[in-house]
Tab-separated table of C-alpha atoms in Angstrom:
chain	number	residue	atom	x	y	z
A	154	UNK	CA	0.000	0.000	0.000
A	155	UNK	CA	0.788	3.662	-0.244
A	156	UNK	CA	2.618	5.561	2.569
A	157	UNK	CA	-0.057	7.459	3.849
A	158	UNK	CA	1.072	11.525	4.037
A	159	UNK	CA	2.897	12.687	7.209
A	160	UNK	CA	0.799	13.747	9.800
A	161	UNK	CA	1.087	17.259	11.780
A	162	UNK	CA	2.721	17.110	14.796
A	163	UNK	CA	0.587	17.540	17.721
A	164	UNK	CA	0.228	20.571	19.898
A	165	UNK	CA	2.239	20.350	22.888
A	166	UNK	CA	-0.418	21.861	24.821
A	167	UNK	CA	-2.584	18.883	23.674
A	168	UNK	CA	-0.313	16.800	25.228
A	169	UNK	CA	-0.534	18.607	28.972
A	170	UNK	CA	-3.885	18.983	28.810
A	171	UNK	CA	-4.542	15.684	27.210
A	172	UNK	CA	-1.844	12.660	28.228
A	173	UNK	CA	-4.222	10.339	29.625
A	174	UNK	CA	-1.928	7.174	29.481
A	175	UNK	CA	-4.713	3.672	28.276
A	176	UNK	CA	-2.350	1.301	27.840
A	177	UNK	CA	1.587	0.874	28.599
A	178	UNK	CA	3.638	-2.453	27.501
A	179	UNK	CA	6.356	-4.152	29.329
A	180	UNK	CA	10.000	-4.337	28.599
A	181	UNK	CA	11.408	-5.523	25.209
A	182	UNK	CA	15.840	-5.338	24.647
A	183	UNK	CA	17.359	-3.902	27.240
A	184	UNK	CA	14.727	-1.844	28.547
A	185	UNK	CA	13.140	-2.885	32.194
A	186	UNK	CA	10.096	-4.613	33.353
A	187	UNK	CA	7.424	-2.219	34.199
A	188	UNK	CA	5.090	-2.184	37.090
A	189	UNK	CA	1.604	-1.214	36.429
A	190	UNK	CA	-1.932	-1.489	37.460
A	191	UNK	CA	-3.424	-4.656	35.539
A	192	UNK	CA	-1.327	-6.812	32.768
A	193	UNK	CA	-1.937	-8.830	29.945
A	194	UNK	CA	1.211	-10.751	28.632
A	195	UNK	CA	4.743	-9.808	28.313
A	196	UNK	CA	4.827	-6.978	26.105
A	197	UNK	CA	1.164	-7.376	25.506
A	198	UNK	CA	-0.766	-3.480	26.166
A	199	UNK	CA	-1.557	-2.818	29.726
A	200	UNK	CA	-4.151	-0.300	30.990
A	201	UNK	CA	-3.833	2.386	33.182
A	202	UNK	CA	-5.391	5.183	34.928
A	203	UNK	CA	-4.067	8.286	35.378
A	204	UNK	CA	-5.511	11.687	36.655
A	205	UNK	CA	-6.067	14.673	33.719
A	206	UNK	CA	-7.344	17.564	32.876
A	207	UNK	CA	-10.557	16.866	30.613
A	208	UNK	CA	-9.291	16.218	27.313
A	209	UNK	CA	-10.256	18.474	24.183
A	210	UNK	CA	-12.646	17.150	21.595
A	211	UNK	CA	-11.056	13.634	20.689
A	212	UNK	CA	-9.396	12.725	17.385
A	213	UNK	CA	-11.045	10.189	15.211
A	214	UNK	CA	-10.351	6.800	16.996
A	215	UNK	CA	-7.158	5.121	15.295
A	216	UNK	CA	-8.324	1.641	16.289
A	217	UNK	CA	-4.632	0.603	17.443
A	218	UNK	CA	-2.162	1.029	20.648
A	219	UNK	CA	1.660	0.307	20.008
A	220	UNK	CA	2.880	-2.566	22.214
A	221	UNK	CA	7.042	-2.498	20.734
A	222	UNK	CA	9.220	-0.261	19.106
A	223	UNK	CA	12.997	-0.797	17.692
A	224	UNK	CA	14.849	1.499	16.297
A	225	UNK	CA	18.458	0.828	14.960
A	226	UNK	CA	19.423	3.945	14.011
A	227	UNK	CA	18.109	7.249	14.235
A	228	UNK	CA	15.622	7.147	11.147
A	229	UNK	CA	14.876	3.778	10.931
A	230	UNK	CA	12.861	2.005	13.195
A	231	UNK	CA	9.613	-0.589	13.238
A	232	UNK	CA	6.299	-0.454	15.737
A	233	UNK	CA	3.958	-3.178	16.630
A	234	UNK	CA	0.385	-2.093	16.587
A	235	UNK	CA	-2.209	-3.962	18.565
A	236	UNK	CA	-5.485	-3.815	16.755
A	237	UNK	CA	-8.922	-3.714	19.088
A	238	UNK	CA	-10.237	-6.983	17.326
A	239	UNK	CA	-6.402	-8.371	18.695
A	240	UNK	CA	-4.420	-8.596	15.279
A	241	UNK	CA	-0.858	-7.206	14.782
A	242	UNK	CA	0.459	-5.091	12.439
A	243	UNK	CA	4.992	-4.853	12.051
A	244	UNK	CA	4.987	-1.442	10.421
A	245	UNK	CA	8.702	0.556	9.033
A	246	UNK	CA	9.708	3.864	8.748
A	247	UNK	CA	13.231	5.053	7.657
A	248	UNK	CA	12.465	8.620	7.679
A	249	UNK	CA	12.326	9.160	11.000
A	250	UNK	CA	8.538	8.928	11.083
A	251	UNK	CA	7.455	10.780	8.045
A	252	UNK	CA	6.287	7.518	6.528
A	253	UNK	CA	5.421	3.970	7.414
A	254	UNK	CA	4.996	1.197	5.458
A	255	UNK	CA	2.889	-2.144	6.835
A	256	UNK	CA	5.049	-5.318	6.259
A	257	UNK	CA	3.219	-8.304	8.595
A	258	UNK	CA	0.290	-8.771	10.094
A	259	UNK	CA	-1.692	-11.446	11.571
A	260	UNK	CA	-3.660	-12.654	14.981
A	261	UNK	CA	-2.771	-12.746	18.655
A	262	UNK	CA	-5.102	-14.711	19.772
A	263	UNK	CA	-4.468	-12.633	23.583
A	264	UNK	CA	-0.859	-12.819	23.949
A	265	UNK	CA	2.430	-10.771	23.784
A	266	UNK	CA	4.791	-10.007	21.336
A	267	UNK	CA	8.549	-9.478	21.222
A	268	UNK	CA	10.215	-7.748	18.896
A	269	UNK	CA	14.026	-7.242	18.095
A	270	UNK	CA	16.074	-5.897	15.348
A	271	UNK	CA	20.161	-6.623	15.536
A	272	UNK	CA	20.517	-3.928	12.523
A	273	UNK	CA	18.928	-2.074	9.596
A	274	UNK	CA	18.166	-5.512	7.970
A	275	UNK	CA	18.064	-8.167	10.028
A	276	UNK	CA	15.393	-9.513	12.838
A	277	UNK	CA	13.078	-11.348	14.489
A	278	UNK	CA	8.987	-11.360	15.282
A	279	UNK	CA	7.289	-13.360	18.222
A	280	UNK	CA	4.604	-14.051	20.147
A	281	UNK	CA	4.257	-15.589	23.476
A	282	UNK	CA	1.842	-18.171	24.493
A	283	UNK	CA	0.861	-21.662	22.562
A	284	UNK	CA	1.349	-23.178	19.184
A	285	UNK	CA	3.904	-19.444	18.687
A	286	UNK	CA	5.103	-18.924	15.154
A	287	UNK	CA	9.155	-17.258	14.903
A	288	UNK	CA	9.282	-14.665	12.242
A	289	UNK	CA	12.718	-14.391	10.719
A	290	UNK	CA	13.132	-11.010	8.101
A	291	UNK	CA	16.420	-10.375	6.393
A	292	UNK	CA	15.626	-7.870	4.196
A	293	UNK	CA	14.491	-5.170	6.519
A	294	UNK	CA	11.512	-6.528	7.137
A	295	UNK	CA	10.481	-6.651	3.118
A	296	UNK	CA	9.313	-10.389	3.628
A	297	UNK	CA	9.118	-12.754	6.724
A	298	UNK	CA	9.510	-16.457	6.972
A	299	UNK	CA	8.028	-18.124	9.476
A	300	UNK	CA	9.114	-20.883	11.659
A	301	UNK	CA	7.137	-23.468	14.085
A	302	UNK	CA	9.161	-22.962	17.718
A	303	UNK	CA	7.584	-26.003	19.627
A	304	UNK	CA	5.020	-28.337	19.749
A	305	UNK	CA	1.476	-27.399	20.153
A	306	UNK	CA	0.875	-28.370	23.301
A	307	UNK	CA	3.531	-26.357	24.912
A	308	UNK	CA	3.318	-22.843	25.776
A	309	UNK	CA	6.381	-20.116	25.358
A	310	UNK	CA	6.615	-17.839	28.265
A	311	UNK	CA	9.797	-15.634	26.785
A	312	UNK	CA	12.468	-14.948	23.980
A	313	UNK	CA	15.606	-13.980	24.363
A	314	UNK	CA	18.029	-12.931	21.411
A	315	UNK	CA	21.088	-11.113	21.919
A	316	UNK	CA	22.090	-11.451	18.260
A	317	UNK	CA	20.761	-12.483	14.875
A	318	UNK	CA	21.949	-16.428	14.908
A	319	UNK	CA	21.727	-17.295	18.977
A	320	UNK	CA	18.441	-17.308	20.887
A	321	UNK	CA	16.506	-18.906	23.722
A	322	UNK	CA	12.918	-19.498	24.544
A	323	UNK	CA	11.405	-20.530	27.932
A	324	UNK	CA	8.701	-23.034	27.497
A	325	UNK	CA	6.250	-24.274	29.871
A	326	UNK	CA	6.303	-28.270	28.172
A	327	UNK	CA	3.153	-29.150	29.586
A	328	UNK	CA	0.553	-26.725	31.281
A	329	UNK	CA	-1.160	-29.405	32.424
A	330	UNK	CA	1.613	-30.140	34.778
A	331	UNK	CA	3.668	-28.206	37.501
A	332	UNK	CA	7.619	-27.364	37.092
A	333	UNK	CA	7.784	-28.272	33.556
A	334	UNK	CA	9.585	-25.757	32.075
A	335	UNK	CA	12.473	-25.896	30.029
A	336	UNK	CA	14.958	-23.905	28.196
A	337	UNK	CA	15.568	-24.189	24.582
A	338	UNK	CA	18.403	-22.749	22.465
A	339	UNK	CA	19.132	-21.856	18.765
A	340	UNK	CA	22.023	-21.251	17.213
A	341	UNK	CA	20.757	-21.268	13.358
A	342	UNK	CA	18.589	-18.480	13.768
A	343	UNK	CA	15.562	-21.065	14.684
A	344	UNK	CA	15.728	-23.555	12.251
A	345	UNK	CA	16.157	-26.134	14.994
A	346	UNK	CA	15.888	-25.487	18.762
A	347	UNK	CA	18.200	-27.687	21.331
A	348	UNK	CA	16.171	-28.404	24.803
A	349	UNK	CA	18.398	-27.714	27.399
A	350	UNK	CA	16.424	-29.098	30.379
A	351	UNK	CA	15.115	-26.920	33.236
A	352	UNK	CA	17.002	-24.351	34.232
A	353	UNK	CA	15.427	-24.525	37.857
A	354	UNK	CA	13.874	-27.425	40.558
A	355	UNK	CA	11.167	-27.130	42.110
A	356	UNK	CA	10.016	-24.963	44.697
A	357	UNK	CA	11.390	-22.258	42.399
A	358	UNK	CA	9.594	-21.645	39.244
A	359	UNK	CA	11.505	-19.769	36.223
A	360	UNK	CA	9.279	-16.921	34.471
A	361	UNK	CA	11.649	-15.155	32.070
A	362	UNK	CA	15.068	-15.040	30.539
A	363	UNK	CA	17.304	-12.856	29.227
A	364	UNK	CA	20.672	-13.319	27.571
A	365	UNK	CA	23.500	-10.570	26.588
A	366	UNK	CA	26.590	-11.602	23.979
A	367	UNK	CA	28.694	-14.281	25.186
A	368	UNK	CA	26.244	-16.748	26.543
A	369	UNK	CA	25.543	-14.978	29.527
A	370	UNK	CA	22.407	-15.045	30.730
A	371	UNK	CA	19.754	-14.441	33.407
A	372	UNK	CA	16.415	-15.420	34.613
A	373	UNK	CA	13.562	-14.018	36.402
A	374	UNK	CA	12.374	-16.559	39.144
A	375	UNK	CA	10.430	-17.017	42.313
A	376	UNK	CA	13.583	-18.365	44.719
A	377	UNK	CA	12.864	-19.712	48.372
A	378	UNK	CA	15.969	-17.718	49.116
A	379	UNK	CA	17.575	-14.147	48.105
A	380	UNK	CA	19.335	-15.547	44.866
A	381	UNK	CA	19.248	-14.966	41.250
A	382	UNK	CA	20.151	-17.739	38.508
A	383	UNK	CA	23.163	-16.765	36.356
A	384	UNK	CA	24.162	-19.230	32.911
A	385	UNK	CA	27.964	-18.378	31.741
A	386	UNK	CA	27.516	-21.355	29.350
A	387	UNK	CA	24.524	-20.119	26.760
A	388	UNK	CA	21.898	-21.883	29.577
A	389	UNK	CA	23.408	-25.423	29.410
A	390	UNK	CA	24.083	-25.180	33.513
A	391	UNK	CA	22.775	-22.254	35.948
A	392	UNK	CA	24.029	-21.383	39.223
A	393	UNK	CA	22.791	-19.484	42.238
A	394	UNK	CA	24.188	-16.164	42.595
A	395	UNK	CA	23.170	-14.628	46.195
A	396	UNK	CA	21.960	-10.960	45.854
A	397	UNK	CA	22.873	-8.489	48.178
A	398	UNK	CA	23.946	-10.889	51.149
A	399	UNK	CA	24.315	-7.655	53.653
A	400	UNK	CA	20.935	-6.465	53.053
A	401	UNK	CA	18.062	-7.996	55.551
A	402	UNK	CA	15.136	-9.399	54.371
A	403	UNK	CA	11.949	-10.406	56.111
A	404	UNK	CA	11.600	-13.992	57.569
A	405	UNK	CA	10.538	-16.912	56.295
A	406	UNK	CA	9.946	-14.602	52.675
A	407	UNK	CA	9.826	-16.388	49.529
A	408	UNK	CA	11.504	-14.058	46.596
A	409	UNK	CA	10.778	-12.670	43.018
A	410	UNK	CA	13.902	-12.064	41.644
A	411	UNK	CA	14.355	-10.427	38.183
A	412	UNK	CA	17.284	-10.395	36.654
A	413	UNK	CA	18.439	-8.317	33.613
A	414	UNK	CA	21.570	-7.411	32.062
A	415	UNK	CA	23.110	-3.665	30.992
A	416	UNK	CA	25.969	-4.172	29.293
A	417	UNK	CA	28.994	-6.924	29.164
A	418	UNK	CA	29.134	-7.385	32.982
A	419	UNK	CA	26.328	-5.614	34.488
A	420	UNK	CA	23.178	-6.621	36.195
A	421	UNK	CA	20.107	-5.131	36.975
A	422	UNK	CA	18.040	-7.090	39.946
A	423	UNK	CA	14.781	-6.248	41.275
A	424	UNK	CA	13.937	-8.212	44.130
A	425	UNK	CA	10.214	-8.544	45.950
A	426	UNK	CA	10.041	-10.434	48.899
A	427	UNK	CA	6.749	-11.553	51.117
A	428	UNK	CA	6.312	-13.752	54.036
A	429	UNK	CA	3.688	-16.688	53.676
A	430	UNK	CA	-0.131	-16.095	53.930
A	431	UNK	CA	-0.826	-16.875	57.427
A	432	UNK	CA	-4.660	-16.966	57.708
A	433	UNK	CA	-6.220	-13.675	57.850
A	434	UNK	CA	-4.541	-11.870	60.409
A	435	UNK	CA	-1.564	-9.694	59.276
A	436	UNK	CA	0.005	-9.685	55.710
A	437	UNK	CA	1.138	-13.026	53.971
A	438	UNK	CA	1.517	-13.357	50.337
A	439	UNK	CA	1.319	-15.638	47.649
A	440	UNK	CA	2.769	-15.805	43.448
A	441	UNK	CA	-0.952	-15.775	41.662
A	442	UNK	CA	0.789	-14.589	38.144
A	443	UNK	CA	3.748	-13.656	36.074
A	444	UNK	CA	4.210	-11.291	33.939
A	445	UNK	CA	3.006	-8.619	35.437
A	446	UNK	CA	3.702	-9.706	38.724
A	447	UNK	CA	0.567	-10.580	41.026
A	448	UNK	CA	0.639	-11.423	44.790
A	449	UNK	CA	-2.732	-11.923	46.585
A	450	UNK	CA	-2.164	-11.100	50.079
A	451	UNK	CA	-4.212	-9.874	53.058
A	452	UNK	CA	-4.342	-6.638	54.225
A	453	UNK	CA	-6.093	-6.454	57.705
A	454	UNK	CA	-8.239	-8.965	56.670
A	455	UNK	CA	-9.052	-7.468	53.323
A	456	UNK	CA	-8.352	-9.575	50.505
A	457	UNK	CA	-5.606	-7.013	48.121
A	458	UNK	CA	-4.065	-8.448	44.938
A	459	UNK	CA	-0.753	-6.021	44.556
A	460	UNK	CA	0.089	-5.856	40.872
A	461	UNK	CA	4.075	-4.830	39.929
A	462	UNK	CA	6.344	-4.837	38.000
A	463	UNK	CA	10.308	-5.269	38.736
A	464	UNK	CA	13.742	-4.132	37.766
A	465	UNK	CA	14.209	-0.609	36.557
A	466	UNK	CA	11.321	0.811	34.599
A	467	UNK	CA	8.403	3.398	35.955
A	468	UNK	CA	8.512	2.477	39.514
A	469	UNK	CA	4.633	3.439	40.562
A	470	UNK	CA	2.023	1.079	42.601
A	471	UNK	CA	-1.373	-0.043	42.704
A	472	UNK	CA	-3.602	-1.582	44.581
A	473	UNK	CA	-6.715	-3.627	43.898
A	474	UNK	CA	-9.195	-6.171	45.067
A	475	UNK	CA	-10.351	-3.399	47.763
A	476	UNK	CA	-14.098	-3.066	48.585
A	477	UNK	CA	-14.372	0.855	47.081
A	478	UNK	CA	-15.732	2.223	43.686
A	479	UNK	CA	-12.331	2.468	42.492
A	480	UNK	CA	-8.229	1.674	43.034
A	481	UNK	CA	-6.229	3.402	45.700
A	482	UNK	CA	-2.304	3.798	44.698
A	483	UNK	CA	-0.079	2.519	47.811
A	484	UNK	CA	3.031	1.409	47.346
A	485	UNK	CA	3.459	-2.668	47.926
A	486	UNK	CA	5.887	-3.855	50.153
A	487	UNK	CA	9.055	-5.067	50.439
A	488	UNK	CA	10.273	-4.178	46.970
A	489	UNK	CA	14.328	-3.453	46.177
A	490	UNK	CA	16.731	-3.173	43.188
A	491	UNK	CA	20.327	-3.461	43.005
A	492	UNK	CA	22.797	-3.597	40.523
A	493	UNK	CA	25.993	-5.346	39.849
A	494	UNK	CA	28.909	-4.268	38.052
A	495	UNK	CA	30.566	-7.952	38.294
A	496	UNK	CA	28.540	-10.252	37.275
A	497	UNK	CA	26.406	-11.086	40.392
A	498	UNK	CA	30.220	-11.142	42.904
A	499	UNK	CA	28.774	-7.875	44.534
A	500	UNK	CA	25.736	-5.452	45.141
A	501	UNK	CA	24.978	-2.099	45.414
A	502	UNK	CA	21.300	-0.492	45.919
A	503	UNK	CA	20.168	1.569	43.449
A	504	UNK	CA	17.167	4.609	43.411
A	505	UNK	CA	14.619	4.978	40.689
A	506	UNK	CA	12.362	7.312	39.827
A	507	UNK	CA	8.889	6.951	41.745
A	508	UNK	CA	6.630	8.402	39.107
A	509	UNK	CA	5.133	6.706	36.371
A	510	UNK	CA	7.395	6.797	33.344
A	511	UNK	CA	10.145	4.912	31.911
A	512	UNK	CA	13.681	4.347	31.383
A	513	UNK	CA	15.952	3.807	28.780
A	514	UNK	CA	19.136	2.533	28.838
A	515	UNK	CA	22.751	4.094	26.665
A	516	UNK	CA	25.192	1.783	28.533
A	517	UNK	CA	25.957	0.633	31.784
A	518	UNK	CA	26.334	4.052	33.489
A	519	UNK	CA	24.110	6.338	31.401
A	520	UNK	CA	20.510	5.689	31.840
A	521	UNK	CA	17.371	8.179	31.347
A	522	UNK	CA	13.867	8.385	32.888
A	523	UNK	CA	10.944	10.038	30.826
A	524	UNK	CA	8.011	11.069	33.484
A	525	UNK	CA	4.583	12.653	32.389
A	526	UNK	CA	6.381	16.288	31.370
A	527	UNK	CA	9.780	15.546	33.661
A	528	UNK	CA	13.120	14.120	32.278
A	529	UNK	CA	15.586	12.877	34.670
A	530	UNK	CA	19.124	10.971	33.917
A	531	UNK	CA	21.788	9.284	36.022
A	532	UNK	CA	25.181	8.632	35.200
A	533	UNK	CA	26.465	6.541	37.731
A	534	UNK	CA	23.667	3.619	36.959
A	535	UNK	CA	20.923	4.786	39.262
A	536	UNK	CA	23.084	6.048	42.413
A	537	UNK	CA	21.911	9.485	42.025
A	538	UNK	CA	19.655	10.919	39.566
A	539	UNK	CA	19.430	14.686	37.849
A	540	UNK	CA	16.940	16.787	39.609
A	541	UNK	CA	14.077	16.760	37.422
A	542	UNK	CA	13.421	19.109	34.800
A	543	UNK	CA	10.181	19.994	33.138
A	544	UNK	CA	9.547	18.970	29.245
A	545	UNK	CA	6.303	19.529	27.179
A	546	UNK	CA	6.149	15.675	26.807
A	547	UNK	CA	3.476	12.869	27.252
A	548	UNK	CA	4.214	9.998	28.995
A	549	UNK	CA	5.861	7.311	27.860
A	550	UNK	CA	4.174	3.473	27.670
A	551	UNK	CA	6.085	1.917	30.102
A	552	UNK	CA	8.990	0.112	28.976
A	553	UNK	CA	9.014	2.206	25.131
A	554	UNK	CA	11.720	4.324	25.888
A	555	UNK	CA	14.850	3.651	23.596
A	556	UNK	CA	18.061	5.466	23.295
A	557	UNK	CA	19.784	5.077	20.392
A	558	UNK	CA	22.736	6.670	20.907
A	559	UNK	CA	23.407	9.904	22.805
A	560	UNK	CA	21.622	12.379	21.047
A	561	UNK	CA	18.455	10.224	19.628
A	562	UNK	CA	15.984	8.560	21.552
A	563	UNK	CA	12.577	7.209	20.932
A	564	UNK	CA	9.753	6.824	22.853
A	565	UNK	CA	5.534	5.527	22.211
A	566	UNK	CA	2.911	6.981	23.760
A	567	UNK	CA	-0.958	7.798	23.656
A	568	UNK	CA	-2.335	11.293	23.369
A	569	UNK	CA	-6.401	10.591	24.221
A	570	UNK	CA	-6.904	8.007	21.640
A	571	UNK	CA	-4.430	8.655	19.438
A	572	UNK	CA	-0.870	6.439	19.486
A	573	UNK	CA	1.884	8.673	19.012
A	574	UNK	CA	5.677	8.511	18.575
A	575	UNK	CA	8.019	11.246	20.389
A	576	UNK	CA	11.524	11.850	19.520
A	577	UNK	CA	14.897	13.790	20.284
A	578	UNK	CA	18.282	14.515	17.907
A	579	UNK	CA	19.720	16.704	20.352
A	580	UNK	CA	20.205	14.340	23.150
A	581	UNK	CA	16.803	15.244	25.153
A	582	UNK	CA	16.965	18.708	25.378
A	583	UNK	CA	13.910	19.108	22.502
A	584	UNK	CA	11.555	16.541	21.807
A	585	UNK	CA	8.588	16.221	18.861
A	586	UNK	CA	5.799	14.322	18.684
A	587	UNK	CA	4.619	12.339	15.656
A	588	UNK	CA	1.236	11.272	15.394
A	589	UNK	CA	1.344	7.601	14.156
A	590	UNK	CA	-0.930	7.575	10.618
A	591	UNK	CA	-4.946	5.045	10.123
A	592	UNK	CA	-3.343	1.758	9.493
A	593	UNK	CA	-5.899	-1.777	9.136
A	594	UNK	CA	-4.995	-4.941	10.274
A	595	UNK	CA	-6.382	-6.378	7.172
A	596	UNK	CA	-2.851	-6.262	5.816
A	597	UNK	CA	-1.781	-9.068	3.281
A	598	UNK	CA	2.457	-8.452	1.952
């Protein structure tokens, strides 16, 4: 189809007066895991309710929300669209925005979607949950082959790729029954997937993975003890790395633990611990889901299901399952993040942000945070941040922020109804907003 024309930029007082965030999307490359009030699926649109001025007459509905973005370099980049009937749509621009051209499409039958581009002409398309197709593009995303991952009975619960040839997927074998999942690994670009066993024993349960270059690679688990899993063999053996011995954690706690690297060396944890339920009298805790992260836990003897996210994205809380016409925002307990600059040897605690946002990460020591109108870096990997300063910005879905390099950054967002892309060239000092153009998910390449 024809590139539609480029679309005005919006207002920025339309984005003041209007950011009313509806959906947000979880971490995809090295971005963070976010924590928000309800979730899908990993990487799969999340809603959210924020507080706003009343918005201005709205824009014809667009019918989409973006749930990825990559961009390789500063022009050229590709979005995932989430249709409201639940089909996809992989669109390109190489103008920085001024045009987009559709190039796949299909259903998502409810789950998420990862995304990940190694260079201008080379990546990969996937979708979490059962009977997942692999979509392998070297061309720029011109044509797509697809690829069966696994057996239809099995479920995927995450992909990892670090580069275009190596990649792992964490598979629950059999949903039917309880620590079954395994670890596969490709090193033919998916053509044929090795299963390396399971990367954990029971009582602790693996949820995600993530892999940087050299075969290093982490997982996000629920532990019975303050440790993280760390592979230095591309996930054929995993051992527990302790986090943040010195630090004092509640009794008898059981532990989400997510791990993520930044960088060759460096490691990102965010760690939630809870004691066990203990009838109704003071607060116990229990894993009900994964990803987002749910506990159900009570509160006084009110049933509350805390729903959050971990590691280093928007670092906000809710709190649901209360008897009232709507959700109070407390923060959950016992939440922490550290970060490692060897590997998992040694700790330090790190400070985030505490308004909705997200971050984005340059390199190990250079990271930024993108608030509702606020921009705030740090430069020492989240020891002490810049003291906010005030942008004419919407707010960023969660987990969409990408720096390129150190002048260009990307970020998605929604302005009322209407999905929109925001950019800088001068290293965050101006930003523009791009309204994204009508696209259909009845797309056929």
């Amino acid at each position: 189809m024809d590139a539609p024309p480029p679309e005005p930029e919006v207002d920025p007082a339309d984005l003041i007066d209007g950011a009313r965030v509806r959906r947000a999307v979880a971490l995809i490359g090295v971005s963070l895991v976010v924590i928000a009030a309800a979730g899908i699926a990993y990487l799969h649109p999340i809603a959210a309710a924020l507080h706003t001025p009343a918005l201005p007459a709205p824009a014809p509905q667009s019918g989409y929300s973006v749930a990825a973005i990559d961009f390789v370099e500063p022009s050229t980049g590709w979005v995932v669209a989430i249709f409201d009937d639940g089909d996809f749509l992989v669109m390109r621009t190489t103008d920085a925005g001024r045009h987009w051209a559709p190039q796949l499409s299909g259903p998502t039958n409810g789950h998420g979607v990862y995304l990940k581009f190694f260079d201008p002409l080379d990546g990969v398309f996937a979708m979490t949950g059962a009977r997942p197709l692999l979509y392998r593009t070297g061309d720029g995303g011109a044509s797509w082959t697809g690829q069966a991952a696994i057996t239809a009975r099995a479920a995927v619960l995450a992909w990892s790729f670090p580069d275009p040839a190596n990649g792992w997927m964490l598979v629950d074998v059999d949903p039917l029954q309880a620590d079954d999942t395994h670890l596969y690994r490709t090193s033919d670009a998916g053509q044929t997937w090795a299963d390396l066993g399971r990367p954990v024993r029971s009582p602790d349960q693996a949820f995600s993975v993530s892999f940087a270059a050299g075969g290093i690679g982490w997982l996000a688990t629920m532990s019975a003890g303050p440790y993280a899993y760390q592979s230095g063999d591309y996930g054929l053996t995993w051992d527990r790395v302790a986090v943040a011995s010195t630090h004092t954690w509640p009794l008898k706690a059981q532990f989400l633990i997510s791990t993520q690297p930044v960088g060759s060396s460096a490691v990102v944890a965010s760690v939630v611990a809870f004691g066990p339920t203990e009838g109704r009298a003071g607060i116990g805790a229990t894993i009900i889901a994964y990803p987002p992260l749910k506990v159900r836990a009570f509160d006084g003897g009110v049933p509350v299901t805390y729903t959050y996210g971990v590691a280093t994205d928007a670092i906000s809380f809710w709190r649901s399952g209360l008897l009232t016409s709507s959700a109070l925002e407390v923060q959950a307990p016992d939440q922490s993040q550290f970060l490692s600059l060897d590997g998992g040897a040694s700790w330090s605690p790190i400070t985030l942000p505490t308004a909705p946002g997200a971050i984005g990460v340059l390199d190990t020591w250079h990271w930024w945070w993108i608030g509702l109108g606020t921009w705030s870096v740090t430069a020492d990997a989240g020891d002490t941040w810049s003291a906010p300063r005030s942008l004419v910005v919407p707010q960023p879905l969660a987990g969409s922020l990408q720096i390129v390099d150190a002048r260009d950054a990307w970020y998605a967002a929604m302005v009322g109804s209407r999905p929109v892309l925001v950019a800088t060239t001068d290293g965050g000092s101006a930003w523009r907003t791009i309204q994204l153009p009508p696209m259909s998910s009845r797309f056929t390449p």
